[in-house]
XYZ file of N, CA and C in Angstrom:
459
model
N -9.973 9.027 12.809
C -8.815 8.793 13.649
C -7.943 10.034 13.681
N -7.239 10.178 14.787
C -6.273 11.254 14.936
C -4.943 10.611 15.286
N -3.896 10.958 14.545
C -2.569 10.390 14.770
C -1.698 11.467 15.407
N -1.076 11.113 16.544
C -0.240 12.055 17.280
C 1.079 11.377 17.655
N 2.102 12.160 17.980
C 3.364 11.561 18.431
C 3.156 10.736 19.700
N 3.933 9.669 19.837
C 3.842 8.831 21.033
C 4.080 9.686 22.274
N 3.371 9.375 23.325
C 3.514 10.107 24.582
C 2.548 11.265 24.710
N 1.978 11.721 23.596
C 1.003 12.804 23.655
C -0.362 12.202 23.938
N -1.050 12.742 24.908
C -2.351 12.204 25.305
C -3.459 13.136 24.870
N -4.553 12.582 24.422
C -5.729 13.375 24.084
C -6.805 13.101 25.120
N -7.622 14.089 25.399
C -8.652 13.963 26.426
C -9.889 13.250 25.900
N -10.697 12.777 26.851
C -11.986 12.167 26.523
C -12.787 13.177 25.731
N -13.571 12.774 24.811
C -14.038 11.417 24.548
C -13.156 10.635 23.574
N -11.949 11.121 23.282
C -11.050 10.389 22.390
C -10.588 9.117 23.093
N -10.542 8.014 22.341
C -10.126 6.728 22.894
C -8.920 6.239 22.098
N -7.860 5.843 22.811
C -6.665 5.350 22.122
C -6.996 4.016 21.461
N -6.782 3.940 20.149
C -7.061 2.724 19.392
C -5.801 1.893 19.193
N -4.621 2.553 19.137
C -3.368 1.844 18.879
C -2.215 2.771 19.183
N -1.075 2.196 19.574
C 0.132 3.006 19.758
C 1.363 2.126 19.643
N 2.477 2.765 19.343
C 3.785 2.113 19.362
C 4.768 3.139 19.894
N 6.065 2.953 19.660
C 7.073 3.863 20.188
C 7.076 5.216 19.497
N 6.488 5.287 18.285
C 6.545 6.537 17.523
C 5.245 7.330 17.527
N 4.101 6.646 17.411
C 2.829 7.355 17.287
C 1.742 6.686 18.123
N 0.701 7.455 18.367
C -0.520 6.934 18.981
C -1.680 7.320 18.072
N -2.640 6.418 17.951
C -3.812 6.681 17.120
C -5.037 6.675 18.026
N -5.788 7.774 17.958
C -6.999 7.930 18.755
C -8.212 7.904 17.841
N -9.260 7.275 18.314
C -10.502 7.173 17.544
C -11.429 8.328 17.897
N -11.979 8.935 16.869
C -12.943 10.009 17.075
C -14.273 9.415 17.537
N -14.924 10.034 18.495
C -16.211 9.510 18.931
C -17.263 9.674 17.835
N -18.106 8.660 17.673
C -19.189 8.728 16.701
C -18.756 8.537 15.263
N -17.509 8.153 15.038
C -17.026 7.959 13.662
C -17.688 6.724 13.059
N -17.942 6.783 11.759
C -18.494 5.622 11.066
C -17.448 4.513 11.046
N -17.889 3.268 11.027
C -16.930 2.161 10.993
C -16.208 2.095 9.645
N -15.084 1.400 9.621
C -14.310 1.245 8.393
C -15.147 0.553 7.322
N -15.855 -0.522 7.689
C -16.725 -1.253 6.767
C -18.160 -1.128 7.240
N -19.074 -0.930 6.279
C -20.499 -0.913 6.615
C -21.302 -1.296 5.374
N -22.576 -1.610 5.597
C -23.499 -1.930 4.495
C -24.757 -1.092 4.704
N -24.713 0.181 4.324
C -25.837 1.080 4.576
C -27.155 0.559 3.991
N -28.166 0.543 4.814
C -29.498 0.161 4.354
C -29.678 -1.317 4.061
N -28.726 -2.153 4.398
C -28.840 -3.589 4.121
C -28.688 -4.369 5.423
N -29.340 -5.522 5.472
C -29.267 -6.380 6.644
C -28.072 -7.322 6.492
N -26.922 -6.873 6.996
C -25.694 -7.663 6.905
C -24.990 -7.665 8.256
N -24.281 -8.755 8.501
C -23.382 -8.810 9.649
C -21.976 -8.754 9.076
N -21.181 -7.779 9.545
C -19.858 -7.538 8.988
C -18.798 -7.817 10.051
N -17.796 -8.629 9.702
C -16.659 -8.868 10.592
C -15.384 -8.506 9.850
N -14.430 -7.930 10.589
C -13.194 -7.442 9.972
C -11.993 -7.837 10.822
N -11.253 -8.876 10.413
C -10.050 -9.236 11.165
C -8.928 -8.208 11.023
N -8.927 -7.455 9.918
C -7.943 -6.384 9.718
C -8.528 -5.367 8.741
N -7.770 -4.326 8.442
C -8.311 -3.243 7.614
C -8.421 -3.590 6.132
N -7.877 -4.740 5.722
C -7.918 -5.118 4.310
C -8.794 -6.335 4.032
N -9.368 -6.917 5.053
C -10.184 -8.116 4.883
C -11.519 -7.926 5.586
N -12.587 -8.385 4.941
C -13.921 -8.265 5.529
C -14.756 -9.471 5.102
N -15.598 -9.921 6.017
C -16.591 -10.940 5.693
C -17.957 -10.337 5.976
N -18.841 -10.392 4.984
C -20.206 -9.867 5.137
C -21.184 -11.006 4.914
N -22.099 -11.162 5.848
C -23.180 -12.139 5.718
C -24.457 -11.325 5.544
N -25.022 -11.364 4.336
C -26.154 -10.507 3.979
C -27.378 -11.339 3.615
N -28.551 -10.855 4.012
C -29.803 -11.546 3.686
C -30.277 -11.234 2.269
N -29.700 -10.211 1.654
C -30.044 -9.837 0.279
C -28.876 -9.085 -0.337
N -29.010 -8.657 -1.582
C -27.946 -7.871 -2.216
C -27.641 -6.622 -1.387
N -26.388 -6.205 -1.393
C -25.989 -5.062 -0.564
C -24.808 -4.350 -1.206
N -24.565 -3.142 -0.726
C -23.374 -2.393 -1.086
C -22.492 -2.314 0.147
N -21.291 -2.850 0.029
C -20.317 -2.767 1.114
C -19.527 -1.483 0.926
N -19.462 -0.662 1.963
C -18.698 0.581 1.916
C -17.443 0.401 2.760
N -16.320 0.764 2.180
C -15.036 0.755 2.886
C -14.544 2.188 2.914
N -14.380 2.729 4.097
C -14.015 4.134 4.234
C -12.506 4.341 4.070
N -12.070 4.059 2.841
C -10.702 4.281 2.384
C -10.838 4.991 1.046
N -9.926 5.905 0.747
C -10.029 6.672 -0.497
C -10.070 5.759 -1.717
N -11.013 6.034 -2.597
C -11.194 5.256 -3.830
C -10.215 5.771 -4.881
N -8.961 5.403 -4.721
C -7.920 5.827 -5.652
C -7.594 4.700 -6.618
N -7.088 5.036 -7.803
C -6.654 3.987 -8.732
C -5.570 3.125 -8.076
N -5.619 1.847 -8.349
C -4.628 0.932 -7.804
C -5.197 -0.022 -6.766
N -6.381 0.309 -6.208
C -7.015 -0.588 -5.238
C -7.706 -1.723 -5.976
N -7.624 -2.923 -5.418
C -8.299 -4.095 -5.969
C -9.051 -4.802 -4.846
N -10.171 -5.398 -5.197
C -10.940 -6.211 -4.249
C -11.027 -7.617 -4.827
N -10.574 -8.599 -4.057
C -10.639 -9.998 -4.486
C -11.702 -10.692 -3.652
N -12.617 -11.340 -4.347
C -13.702 -12.049 -3.683
C -13.430 -13.537 -3.631
N -14.488 -14.321 -3.535
C -14.351 -15.774 -3.466
C -13.535 -16.317 -4.636
N -12.585 -17.202 -4.326
C -11.745 -17.793 -5.363
C -10.770 -16.814 -5.992
N -10.557 -15.653 -5.356
C -9.646 -14.655 -5.902
C -10.237 -13.840 -7.033
N -11.534 -14.020 -7.278
C -12.209 -13.295 -8.365
C -12.178 -11.793 -8.081
N -11.762 -11.018 -9.071
C -11.681 -9.569 -8.938
C -13.076 -8.951 -8.994
N -13.356 -8.043 -8.068
C -14.637 -7.331 -8.038
C -14.394 -5.851 -8.297
N -15.356 -5.207 -8.936
C -15.238 -3.781 -9.239
C -15.369 -2.959 -7.958
N -14.504 -1.960 -7.842
C -14.602 -0.994 -6.748
C -15.125 0.304 -7.343
N -16.177 0.832 -6.748
C -16.756 2.102 -7.202
C -16.639 3.130 -6.076
N -16.733 4.395 -6.437
C -16.736 5.453 -5.427
C -18.094 5.490 -4.741
N -18.089 5.820 -3.455
C -19.326 5.905 -2.679
C -19.294 7.181 -1.854
N -20.344 7.950 -1.917
C -20.491 9.147 -1.090
C -19.266 10.049 -1.205
N -18.779 10.209 -2.417
C -17.603 11.042 -2.641
C -16.344 10.213 -2.718
N -15.537 10.206 -1.649
C -14.198 9.626 -1.781
C -14.040 8.155 -1.398
N -15.085 7.509 -0.888
C -14.899 6.174 -0.324
C -15.113 5.061 -1.337
N -14.665 3.849 -0.979
C -14.787 2.680 -1.845
C -16.081 1.939 -1.563
N -16.631 1.303 -2.604
C -17.797 0.441 -2.406
C -17.710 -0.745 -3.361
N -18.294 -1.858 -2.922
C -18.334 -3.084 -3.710
C -19.732 -3.661 -3.578
N -20.317 -4.075 -4.694
C -21.643 -4.714 -4.682
C -21.492 -6.154 -4.209
N -22.378 -6.550 -3.287
C -22.373 -7.906 -2.755
C -23.677 -8.608 -3.084
N -23.596 -9.909 -3.308
C -24.790 -10.729 -3.488
C -25.242 -11.205 -2.105
N -26.441 -11.735 -2.025
C -26.927 -12.305 -0.775
C -26.039 -13.485 -0.393
N -25.887 -13.690 0.902
C -25.087 -14.803 1.394
C -23.820 -14.306 2.066
N -22.835 -15.186 2.155
C -21.566 -14.869 2.811
C -20.510 -14.554 1.763
N -19.867 -13.408 1.914
C -18.803 -12.989 1.000
C -17.613 -12.520 1.819
N -16.440 -13.051 1.497
C -15.204 -12.564 2.105
C -14.402 -11.861 1.020
N -13.992 -10.640 1.323
C -13.220 -9.824 0.382
C -11.870 -9.485 0.978
N -10.871 -9.408 0.107
C -9.557 -8.930 0.517
C -9.183 -7.764 -0.403
N -8.840 -6.638 0.198
C -8.445 -5.449 -0.554
C -6.920 -5.372 -0.588
N -6.386 -4.969 -1.745
C -4.940 -4.786 -1.883
C -4.683 -3.560 -2.749
N -3.480 -3.023 -2.620
C -3.135 -1.808 -3.359
C -1.807 -1.996 -4.058
N -1.764 -1.571 -5.306
C -0.526 -1.517 -6.078
C -0.568 -0.207 -6.862
N 0.449 0.634 -6.710
C 0.425 1.904 -7.438
C 0.161 1.670 -8.924
N -0.661 2.518 -9.548
C -1.102 2.296 -10.924
C 0.008 2.126 -11.952
N 1.115 2.784 -11.787
C 2.165 2.728 -12.801
C 3.385 1.941 -12.317
N 3.162 0.995 -11.424
C 4.272 0.243 -10.846
C 5.078 -0.546 -11.890
N 4.464 -1.243 -12.856
C 5.287 -1.954 -13.840
C 6.226 -1.021 -14.610
N 5.736 0.141 -15.011
C 6.590 1.098 -15.731
C 7.695 1.621 -14.815
N 7.368 1.867 -13.549
C 8.379 2.357 -12.607
C 9.465 1.308 -12.385
N 9.080 0.038 -12.267
C 10.070 -1.028 -12.094
C 10.940 -1.192 -13.336
N 10.339 -1.042 -14.514
C 11.122 -1.117 -15.757
C 12.131 0.030 -15.818
N 11.710 1.224 -15.430
C 12.616 2.370 -15.413
C 13.732 2.166 -14.397
N 13.402 1.590 -13.257
C 14.414 1.302 -12.243
C 15.439 0.310 -12.785
N 14.969 -0.749 -13.424
C 15.875 -1.750 -14.002
C 16.766 -1.118 -15.070
N 16.194 -0.272 -15.918
C 16.982 0.400 -16.964
C 18.038 1.307 -16.331
N 17.661 2.009 -15.284
C 18.611 2.883 -14.586
C 19.772 2.096 -14.005
N 19.450 0.969 -13.367
C 20.516 0.130 -12.809
C 21.405 -0.431 -13.921
N 20.825 -0.764 -15.069
C 21.615 -1.277 -16.189
C 22.601 -0.215 -16.673
N 22.158 1.030 -16.735
C 23.038 2.123 -17.149
C 24.163 2.301 -16.133
N 23.829 2.270 -14.850
C 24.850 2.414 -13.802
C 25.858 1.268 -13.891
N 25.348 0.029 -14.044
C 26.239 -1.141 -14.137
C 27.132 -1.044 -15.370
N 26.575 -0.646 -16.505
C 27.372 -0.514 -17.734
C 28.444 0.547 -17.557
N 28.081 1.638 -16.913
C 29.064 2.695 -16.669
C 30.173 2.221 -15.746
N 29.810 1.471 -14.703
C 30.812 0.960 -13.773
C 31.727 -0.051 -14.468
N 31.146 -0.943 -15.246
C 31.953 -1.933 -15.965
C 32.842 -1.260 -17.006
N 32.308 -0.265 -17.660
C 33.105 0.481 -18.638
C 34.269 1.192 -17.970
N 34.048 1.771 -16.795
C 35.115 2.468 -16.069
C 36.176 1.486 -15.619
N 35.793 0.320 -15.152
C 36.759 -0.696 -14.736
C 37.576 -1.154 -15.938
N 36.924 -1.392 -17.056
C 37.628 -1.804 -18.267
C 38.588 -0.744 -18.757
N 38.184 0.520 -18.688
C 39.037 1.625 -19.141
C 40.259 1.752 -18.255
N 40.081 1.639 -16.949
C 41.203 1.728 -16.019
C 42.165 0.567 -16.258
N 41.595 -0.630 -16.466
C 42.419 -1.808 -16.711
C 43.234 -1.655 -17.976
N 42.651 -1.087 -19.024
C 43.366 -0.899 -20.289
C 44.463 0.148 -20.143
N 44.227 1.191 -19.389
C 45.221 2.265 -19.245
C 46.430 1.809 -18.428
N 46.203 1.096 -17.346
C 47.330 0.740 -16.494
C 47.864 -0.656 -16.771
N 47.040 -1.580 -17.188
C 47.475 -2.963 -17.348
C 48.137 -3.239 -18.671
N 47.883 -2.488 -19.680
C 48.390 -2.786 -21.009
C 49.740 -2.156 -21.304
N 50.208 -1.193 -20.521
C 51.466 -0.483 -20.796
C 52.410 -0.607 -19.611
N 53.685 -0.567 -19.951
C 54.669 -0.523 -18.890
C 55.018 0.935 -18.624
N 55.289 1.258 -17.387
C 55.697 2.638 -17.109
C 56.989 2.969 -17.868
N 57.205 4.256 -18.218
C 58.399 4.693 -18.943
C 59.664 4.424 -18.127
N 60.680 4.075 -18.831
C 61.965 3.833 -18.181
C 62.089 2.433 -17.648
N 61.182 1.570 -17.957
C 61.278 0.207 -17.430
C 61.468 -0.786 -18.562
N 62.219 -0.372 -19.594
C 62.502 -1.251 -20.725
C 63.422 -2.370 -20.270
N 63.100 -3.559 -20.649
C 63.958 -4.692 -20.307
C 65.104 -4.799 -21.314
N 66.257 -5.011 -20.822
C 67.427 -5.184 -21.704
C 67.433 -6.616 -22.208
N 67.657 -6.769 -23.442
C 67.548 -8.087 -23.916
C 68.541 -8.575 -24.776
């Protein structure tokens, strides 16, 4: 795919695959599909880029042409986690058994729990500092009377 600013047109044989107000995406001619099962007799359907159903007559390797980076997960039948391996360099692959398999791919950055904990700790420090500043201001101005305002008694 080639991504260009909206309004920019590319010549044939490029075909516009999608566009919105900001960008247009053109498909390269002869590009391999997002999902495939090289060397296996499977029928593959893809309602979106993260879900695939493969109907295979025998065991197969499903290839997903997305970078095989840490953090990707593949959930199979019943939400069962399946191993993702690298294929042909940078792409993802999942071993499939014969029959019908529907997979859903999802991504969560590898260190997200630690990042969220650090974010929470940072907010706690900011909140403590803000509360401390409010308390300090309250003690300085609320606890004393200005000079020269002694009540006669």
